[in-house]
Amino acid sequence: EKKSYDREFLLGFQFIVASM
Amino acid sequence: HPLQNRWALWFFKNVRSQPWQCNLRLVTTFNTVEDFWSLYSHVQLASKLSSGCDYSIFKDGIEPMWEDSRNKRGGRWLITLSKQQRHSDLDSLWLETLLCLIGEAFDDYSEEVCGAVINIRAKGDKIAIWTREAENREAVTYIGKVYKERLGLSSKVVIGYQAHADTATKSSSLTKNKFVV
């Protein structure tokens, strides 16, 4: 199955990663 | 969260005393959403780069140059920016471009995408999505329409697609558009 992600999903990870 | 593709970030810094290819460096590759953000948060924003520098993000294995076999029959959707837009729009447009690529925003036509390039230039910055086959009208125009929408460009704004074969033989300002959306 193709792994596609919409922008909101991707943007949601920006700050999760930044806080790790 | 794995991405569909592994992507490579390249950095180009113009040192006139060196051949073009010596100025181009592979920074790193990534294939997860988490690693993308980790990388993004560690590299300089495009608007902070000096003139003559480029970032390129390409599918792993494709070099960010016309000569690569996966690029040479292709072309690019080109976004040209005014000098003023470096401070207002450049970083958000580049990030949106990156999200389109890693998120596979072009549905079945995402396979046509090779990568994207941002050129930081004193006369005006440029952002482009490169695709692999300029003659594939259906795929190219679909990608262009989705890209323009994702960038939030007004319907009054027209963006053009230029074949690399045409760009390579003319100065880019004179390259004719093969398609527009």
PDB file of C-alpha atoms in Angstrom:
ATOM      1  CA  GLU A   1       0.000   0.000   0.000  1.00  0.00           C
ATOM      2  CA  LYS A   2       1.204   3.455  -0.897  1.00  0.00           C
ATOM      3  CA  LYS A   3       2.338   5.536   2.047  1.00  0.00           C
ATOM      4  CA  SER A   4       0.908   8.982   1.453  1.00  0.00           C
ATOM      5  CA  TYR A   5       0.401  11.636   4.126  1.00  0.00           C
ATOM      6  CA  ASP A   6      -1.559  14.881   4.015  1.00  0.00           C
ATOM      7  CA  ARG A   7       0.004  18.141   5.108  1.00  0.00           C
ATOM      8  CA  GLU A   8      -1.795  18.356   8.458  1.00  0.00           C
ATOM      9  CA  PHE A   9      -0.571  14.905   9.435  1.00  0.00           C
ATOM     10  CA  LEU A  10       2.996  15.766   8.464  1.00  0.00           C
ATOM     11  CA  LEU A  11       2.890  19.162  10.177  1.00  0.00           C
ATOM     12  CA  GLY A  12       1.643  17.491  13.344  1.00  0.00           C
ATOM     13  CA  PHE A  13       4.978  15.764  13.687  1.00  0.00           C
ATOM     14  CA  GLN A  14       7.024  18.946  13.465  1.00  0.00           C
ATOM     15  CA  PHE A  15       6.693  19.837  17.097  1.00  0.00           C
ATOM     16  CA  ILE A  16       6.625  16.277  18.391  1.00  0.00           C
ATOM     17  CA  VAL A  17      10.073  15.717  16.892  1.00  0.00           C
ATOM     18  CA  ALA A  18      11.286  19.138  18.022  1.00  0.00           C
ATOM     19  CA  SER A  19      10.373  18.341  21.641  1.00  0.00           C
ATOM     20  CA  MET A  20      12.156  14.982  21.671  1.00  0.00           C
TER      21      MET A  20
ATOM     22  CA  HIS B   1       6.171   6.580  10.125  1.00  0.00           C
ATOM     23  CA  PRO B   2       7.832   5.329   6.946  1.00  0.00           C
ATOM     24  CA  LEU B   3       7.723   7.389   3.777  1.00  0.00           C
ATOM     25  CA  GLN B   4       6.948   5.878   0.410  1.00  0.00           C
ATOM     26  CA  ASN B   5      10.430   6.844  -0.766  1.00  0.00           C
ATOM     27  CA  ARG B   6      13.857   7.466   0.687  1.00  0.00           C
ATOM     28  CA  TRP B   7      14.836  11.086  -0.026  1.00  0.00           C
ATOM     29  CA  ALA B   8      18.220  12.759  -0.249  1.00  0.00           C
ATOM     30  CA  LEU B   9      19.000  16.357   0.715  1.00  0.00           C
ATOM     31  CA  TRP B  10      21.713  18.028  -1.358  1.00  0.00           C
ATOM     32  CA  PHE B  11      23.400  21.378  -0.774  1.00  0.00           C
ATOM     33  CA  PHE B  12      25.047  23.507  -3.429  1.00  0.00           C
ATOM     34  CA  LYS B  13      27.303  26.444  -2.652  1.00  0.00           C
ATOM     35  CA  ASN B  14      28.699  28.410  -5.542  1.00  0.00           C
ATOM     36  CA  VAL B  15      32.503  28.527  -5.370  1.00  0.00           C
ATOM     37  CA  ARG B  16      33.555  29.862  -8.752  1.00  0.00           C
ATOM     38  CA  SER B  17      37.062  28.452  -8.579  1.00  0.00           C
ATOM     39  CA  GLN B  18      35.729  24.896  -8.450  1.00  0.00           C
ATOM     40  CA  PRO B  19      33.868  22.837 -11.061  1.00  0.00           C
ATOM     41  CA  TRP B  20      30.075  22.831 -10.621  1.00  0.00           C
ATOM     42  CA  GLN B  21      29.910  19.243  -9.434  1.00  0.00           C
ATOM     43  CA  CYS B  22      32.508  19.872  -6.679  1.00  0.00           C
ATOM     44  CA  ASN B  23      30.172  22.475  -5.201  1.00  0.00           C
ATOM     45  CA  LEU B  24      27.329  19.999  -4.860  1.00  0.00           C
ATOM     46  CA  ARG B  25      27.252  17.855  -1.714  1.00  0.00           C
ATOM     47  CA  LEU B  26      24.929  15.124  -0.520  1.00  0.00           C
ATOM     48  CA  VAL B  27      23.955  16.077   3.038  1.00  0.00           C
ATOM     49  CA  THR B  28      21.982  13.009   4.120  1.00  0.00           C
ATOM     50  CA  THR B  29      19.058  10.745   3.299  1.00  0.00           C
ATOM     51  CA  PHE B  30      15.885   9.982   5.259  1.00  0.00           C
ATOM     52  CA  ASN B  31      12.834   7.759   4.883  1.00  0.00           C
ATOM     53  CA  THR B  32      10.598   8.503   7.858  1.00  0.00           C
ATOM     54  CA  VAL B  33       8.402  11.455   8.818  1.00  0.00           C
ATOM     55  CA  GLU B  34      10.331  11.796  12.058  1.00  0.00           C
ATOM     56  CA  ASP B  35      13.731  11.905  10.372  1.00  0.00           C
ATOM     57  CA  PHE B  36      12.462  14.495   7.903  1.00  0.00           C
ATOM     58  CA  TRP B  37      11.542  16.884  10.735  1.00  0.00           C
ATOM     59  CA  SER B  38      14.738  16.165  12.587  1.00  0.00           C
ATOM     60  CA  LEU B  39      16.691  17.139   9.490  1.00  0.00           C
ATOM     61  CA  TYR B  40      14.484  20.140   8.712  1.00  0.00           C
ATOM     62  CA  SER B  41      14.949  21.550  12.197  1.00  0.00           C
ATOM     63  CA  HIS B  42      18.727  21.200  11.975  1.00  0.00           C
ATOM     64  CA  VAL B  43      19.427  22.860   8.649  1.00  0.00           C
ATOM     65  CA  GLN B  44      19.421  26.559   7.904  1.00  0.00           C
ATOM     66  CA  LEU B  45      16.171  28.021   6.595  1.00  0.00           C
ATOM     67  CA  ALA B  46      16.431  28.650   2.873  1.00  0.00           C
ATOM     68  CA  SER B  47      15.882  32.377   3.384  1.00  0.00           C
ATOM     69  CA  LYS B  48      19.055  32.490   5.510  1.00  0.00           C
ATOM     70  CA  LEU B  49      21.302  30.963   2.857  1.00  0.00           C
ATOM     71  CA  SER B  50      23.635  33.193   0.888  1.00  0.00           C
ATOM     72  CA  SER B  51      23.072  33.963  -2.760  1.00  0.00           C
ATOM     73  CA  GLY B  52      24.281  31.256  -5.084  1.00  0.00           C
ATOM     74  CA  CYS B  53      23.251  28.421  -2.755  1.00  0.00           C
ATOM     75  CA  ASP B  54      20.697  25.705  -3.501  1.00  0.00           C
ATOM     76  CA  TYR B  55      18.942  22.997  -1.566  1.00  0.00           C
ATOM     77  CA  SER B  56      17.750  20.007  -3.544  1.00  0.00           C
ATOM     78  CA  ILE B  57      15.666  17.115  -2.323  1.00  0.00           C
ATOM     79  CA  PHE B  58      15.532  14.137  -4.655  1.00  0.00           C
ATOM     80  CA  LYS B  59      14.493  10.537  -4.462  1.00  0.00           C
ATOM     81  CA  ASP B  60      17.503   8.583  -3.282  1.00  0.00           C
ATOM     82  CA  GLY B  61      19.615   7.544  -6.248  1.00  0.00           C
ATOM     83  CA  ILE B  62      18.653  10.471  -8.482  1.00  0.00           C
ATOM     84  CA  GLU B  63      21.259  13.217  -8.708  1.00  0.00           C
ATOM     85  CA  PRO B  64      19.933  16.800  -8.792  1.00  0.00           C
ATOM     86  CA  MET B  65      21.113  17.575 -12.303  1.00  0.00           C
ATOM     87  CA  TRP B  66      19.680  17.427 -15.823  1.00  0.00           C
ATOM     88  CA  GLU B  67      22.223  14.824 -16.835  1.00  0.00           C
ATOM     89  CA  ASP B  68      20.872  12.106 -14.540  1.00  0.00           C
ATOM     90  CA  SER B  69      19.090   9.470 -16.619  1.00  0.00           C
ATOM     91  CA  ARG B  70      15.933   9.894 -14.500  1.00  0.00           C
ATOM     92  CA  ASN B  71      15.886  13.657 -15.151  1.00  0.00           C
ATOM     93  CA  LYS B  72      17.107  14.189 -18.679  1.00  0.00           C
ATOM     94  CA  ARG B  73      13.775  13.640 -20.437  1.00  0.00           C
ATOM     95  CA  GLY B  74      11.928  15.605 -17.766  1.00  0.00           C
ATOM     96  CA  GLY B  75      11.329  19.166 -16.753  1.00  0.00           C
ATOM     97  CA  ARG B  76      10.249  21.394 -13.918  1.00  0.00           C
ATOM     98  CA  TRP B  77       7.297  23.347 -12.593  1.00  0.00           C
ATOM     99  CA  LEU B  78       8.979  26.644 -11.841  1.00  0.00           C
ATOM    100  CA  ILE B  79       7.986  29.177  -9.189  1.00  0.00           C
ATOM    101  CA  THR B  80       9.832  32.475  -9.554  1.00  0.00           C
ATOM    102  CA  LEU B  81       9.834  34.819  -6.609  1.00  0.00           C
ATOM    103  CA  SER B  82      10.409  38.519  -6.261  1.00  0.00           C
ATOM    104  CA  LYS B  83      13.223  39.774  -4.030  1.00  0.00           C
ATOM    105  CA  GLN B  84      10.683  40.852  -1.434  1.00  0.00           C
ATOM    106  CA  GLN B  85       9.197  37.362  -1.207  1.00  0.00           C
ATOM    107  CA  ARG B  86      12.385  35.941   0.307  1.00  0.00           C
ATOM    108  CA  HIS B  87      11.315  37.305   3.656  1.00  0.00           C
ATOM    109  CA  SER B  88       7.570  36.829   3.356  1.00  0.00           C
ATOM    110  CA  ASP B  89       6.947  33.639   1.368  1.00  0.00           C
ATOM    111  CA  LEU B  90      10.082  31.692   0.504  1.00  0.00           C
ATOM    112  CA  ASP B  91      10.385  29.423   3.540  1.00  0.00           C
ATOM    113  CA  SER B  92       6.694  28.548   3.665  1.00  0.00           C
ATOM    114  CA  LEU B  93       6.567  27.796  -0.083  1.00  0.00           C
ATOM    115  CA  TRP B  94       9.659  25.582   0.174  1.00  0.00           C
ATOM    116  CA  LEU B  95       8.284  23.712   3.194  1.00  0.00           C
ATOM    117  CA  GLU B  96       4.996  23.163   1.368  1.00  0.00           C
ATOM    118  CA  THR B  97       6.969  21.830  -1.592  1.00  0.00           C
ATOM    119  CA  LEU B  98       8.799  19.394   0.681  1.00  0.00           C
ATOM    120  CA  LEU B  99       5.540  18.228   2.255  1.00  0.00           C
ATOM    121  CA  CYS B 100       4.073  17.621  -1.217  1.00  0.00           C
ATOM    122  CA  LEU B 101       7.042  15.414  -2.070  1.00  0.00           C
ATOM    123  CA  ILE B 102       7.434  13.328   1.073  1.00  0.00           C
ATOM    124  CA  GLY B 103       3.665  13.016   1.529  1.00  0.00           C
ATOM    125  CA  GLU B 104       3.228  11.800  -2.084  1.00  0.00           C
ATOM    126  CA  ALA B 105       0.672  14.529  -2.743  1.00  0.00           C
ATOM    127  CA  PHE B 106       0.266  13.814  -6.441  1.00  0.00           C
ATOM    128  CA  ASP B 107      -1.541  10.488  -6.034  1.00  0.00           C
ATOM    129  CA  ASP B 108      -0.638   7.991  -8.772  1.00  0.00           C
ATOM    130  CA  TYR B 109       1.469  10.629 -10.514  1.00  0.00           C
ATOM    131  CA  SER B 110       3.817  10.984  -7.534  1.00  0.00           C
ATOM    132  CA  GLU B 111       5.968   8.362  -9.248  1.00  0.00           C
ATOM    133  CA  GLU B 112       6.693  10.951 -11.924  1.00  0.00           C
ATOM    134  CA  VAL B 113       8.302  13.270  -9.370  1.00  0.00           C
ATOM    135  CA  CYS B 114      12.101  13.214  -9.201  1.00  0.00           C
ATOM    136  CA  GLY B 115      12.664  15.962  -6.660  1.00  0.00           C
ATOM    137  CA  ALA B 116      12.632  19.684  -5.955  1.00  0.00           C
ATOM    138  CA  VAL B 117      15.185  22.485  -6.003  1.00  0.00           C
ATOM    139  CA  ILE B 118      15.362  25.903  -4.371  1.00  0.00           C
ATOM    140  CA  ASN B 119      17.805  28.433  -5.820  1.00  0.00           C
ATOM    141  CA  ILE B 120      18.775  31.420  -3.668  1.00  0.00           C
ATOM    142  CA  ARG B 121      19.738  34.224  -6.026  1.00  0.00           C
ATOM    143  CA  ALA B 122      20.181  37.980  -5.647  1.00  0.00           C
ATOM    144  CA  LYS B 123      18.009  38.688  -8.669  1.00  0.00           C
ATOM    145  CA  GLY B 124      15.161  36.534  -7.348  1.00  0.00           C
ATOM    146  CA  ASP B 125      14.790  33.114  -5.774  1.00  0.00           C
ATOM    147  CA  LYS B 126      13.290  30.086  -7.536  1.00  0.00           C
ATOM    148  CA  ILE B 127      11.589  26.904  -6.423  1.00  0.00           C
ATOM    149  CA  ALA B 128      10.867  24.014  -8.766  1.00  0.00           C
ATOM    150  CA  ILE B 129       9.485  20.497  -8.723  1.00  0.00           C
ATOM    151  CA  TRP B 130      11.255  18.247 -11.204  1.00  0.00           C
ATOM    152  CA  THR B 131       9.429  15.444 -12.983  1.00  0.00           C
ATOM    153  CA  ARG B 132      10.898  12.685 -15.101  1.00  0.00           C
ATOM    154  CA  GLU B 133       9.027  12.852 -18.409  1.00  0.00           C
ATOM    155  CA  ALA B 134       8.171  16.187 -20.017  1.00  0.00           C
ATOM    156  CA  GLU B 135       6.066  14.492 -22.694  1.00  0.00           C
ATOM    157  CA  ASN B 136       3.685  12.977 -20.134  1.00  0.00           C
ATOM    158  CA  ARG B 137       1.135  15.759 -20.407  1.00  0.00           C
ATOM    159  CA  GLU B 138      -1.498  14.160 -18.178  1.00  0.00           C
ATOM    160  CA  ALA B 139       0.885  13.568 -15.287  1.00  0.00           C
ATOM    161  CA  VAL B 140       2.691  16.879 -15.632  1.00  0.00           C
ATOM    162  CA  THR B 141      -0.470  18.974 -15.712  1.00  0.00           C
ATOM    163  CA  TYR B 142      -2.007  17.048 -12.806  1.00  0.00           C
ATOM    164  CA  ILE B 143       1.111  17.651 -10.727  1.00  0.00           C
ATOM    165  CA  GLY B 144       1.104  21.332 -11.706  1.00  0.00           C
ATOM    166  CA  LYS B 145      -2.522  21.847 -10.720  1.00  0.00           C
ATOM    167  CA  VAL B 146      -2.131  20.138  -7.351  1.00  0.00           C
ATOM    168  CA  TYR B 147       1.153  21.945  -6.662  1.00  0.00           C
ATOM    169  CA  LYS B 148      -0.313  25.363  -7.462  1.00  0.00           C
ATOM    170  CA  GLU B 149      -3.268  24.639  -5.183  1.00  0.00           C
ATOM    171  CA  ARG B 150      -1.026  23.426  -2.368  1.00  0.00           C
ATOM    172  CA  LEU B 151       1.066  26.590  -2.609  1.00  0.00           C
ATOM    173  CA  GLY B 152      -2.102  28.648  -2.255  1.00  0.00           C
ATOM    174  CA  LEU B 153      -1.401  30.613  -5.433  1.00  0.00           C
ATOM    175  CA  SER B 154      -4.197  32.744  -6.823  1.00  0.00           C
ATOM    176  CA  SER B 155      -5.968  31.527  -9.951  1.00  0.00           C
ATOM    177  CA  LYS B 156      -4.672  34.719 -11.569  1.00  0.00           C
ATOM    178  CA  VAL B 157      -1.079  33.517 -11.106  1.00  0.00           C
ATOM    179  CA  VAL B 158       0.229  31.356 -13.947  1.00  0.00           C
ATOM    180  CA  ILE B 159       3.069  28.916 -13.396  1.00  0.00           C
ATOM    181  CA  GLY B 160       4.987  27.264 -16.193  1.00  0.00           C
ATOM    182  CA  TYR B 161       6.579  23.898 -16.874  1.00  0.00           C
ATOM    183  CA  GLN B 162       9.843  23.869 -18.775  1.00  0.00           C
ATOM    184  CA  ALA B 163      11.531  20.847 -20.300  1.00  0.00           C
ATOM    185  CA  HIS B 164      15.150  20.452 -19.141  1.00  0.00           C
ATOM    186  CA  ALA B 165      16.171  19.910 -22.754  1.00  0.00           C
ATOM    187  CA  ASP B 166      14.931  23.417 -23.535  1.00  0.00           C
ATOM    188  CA  THR B 167      16.433  24.964 -20.389  1.00  0.00           C
ATOM    189  CA  ALA B 168      19.816  23.390 -21.147  1.00  0.00           C
ATOM    190  CA  THR B 169      20.045  25.042 -24.535  1.00  0.00           C
ATOM    191  CA  LYS B 170      18.748  28.504 -23.612  1.00  0.00           C
ATOM    192  CA  SER B 171      19.169  30.944 -20.795  1.00  0.00           C
ATOM    193  CA  SER B 172      16.441  30.068 -18.310  1.00  0.00           C
ATOM    194  CA  SER B 173      14.739  33.443 -18.600  1.00  0.00           C
ATOM    195  CA  LEU B 174      14.057  32.687 -22.255  1.00  0.00           C
ATOM    196  CA  THR B 175      12.979  29.067 -21.890  1.00  0.00           C
ATOM    197  CA  LYS B 176       9.511  28.566 -23.283  1.00  0.00           C
ATOM    198  CA  ASN B 177       6.812  27.006 -21.149  1.00  0.00           C
ATOM    199  CA  LYS B 178       5.718  23.601 -22.367  1.00  0.00           C
ATOM    200  CA  PHE B 179       2.650  23.702 -20.125  1.00  0.00           C
ATOM    201  CA  VAL B 180       1.048  26.292 -17.880  1.00  0.00           C
ATOM    202  CA  VAL B 181      -1.534  26.055 -15.103  1.00  0.00           C
TER     203      VAL B 181
END
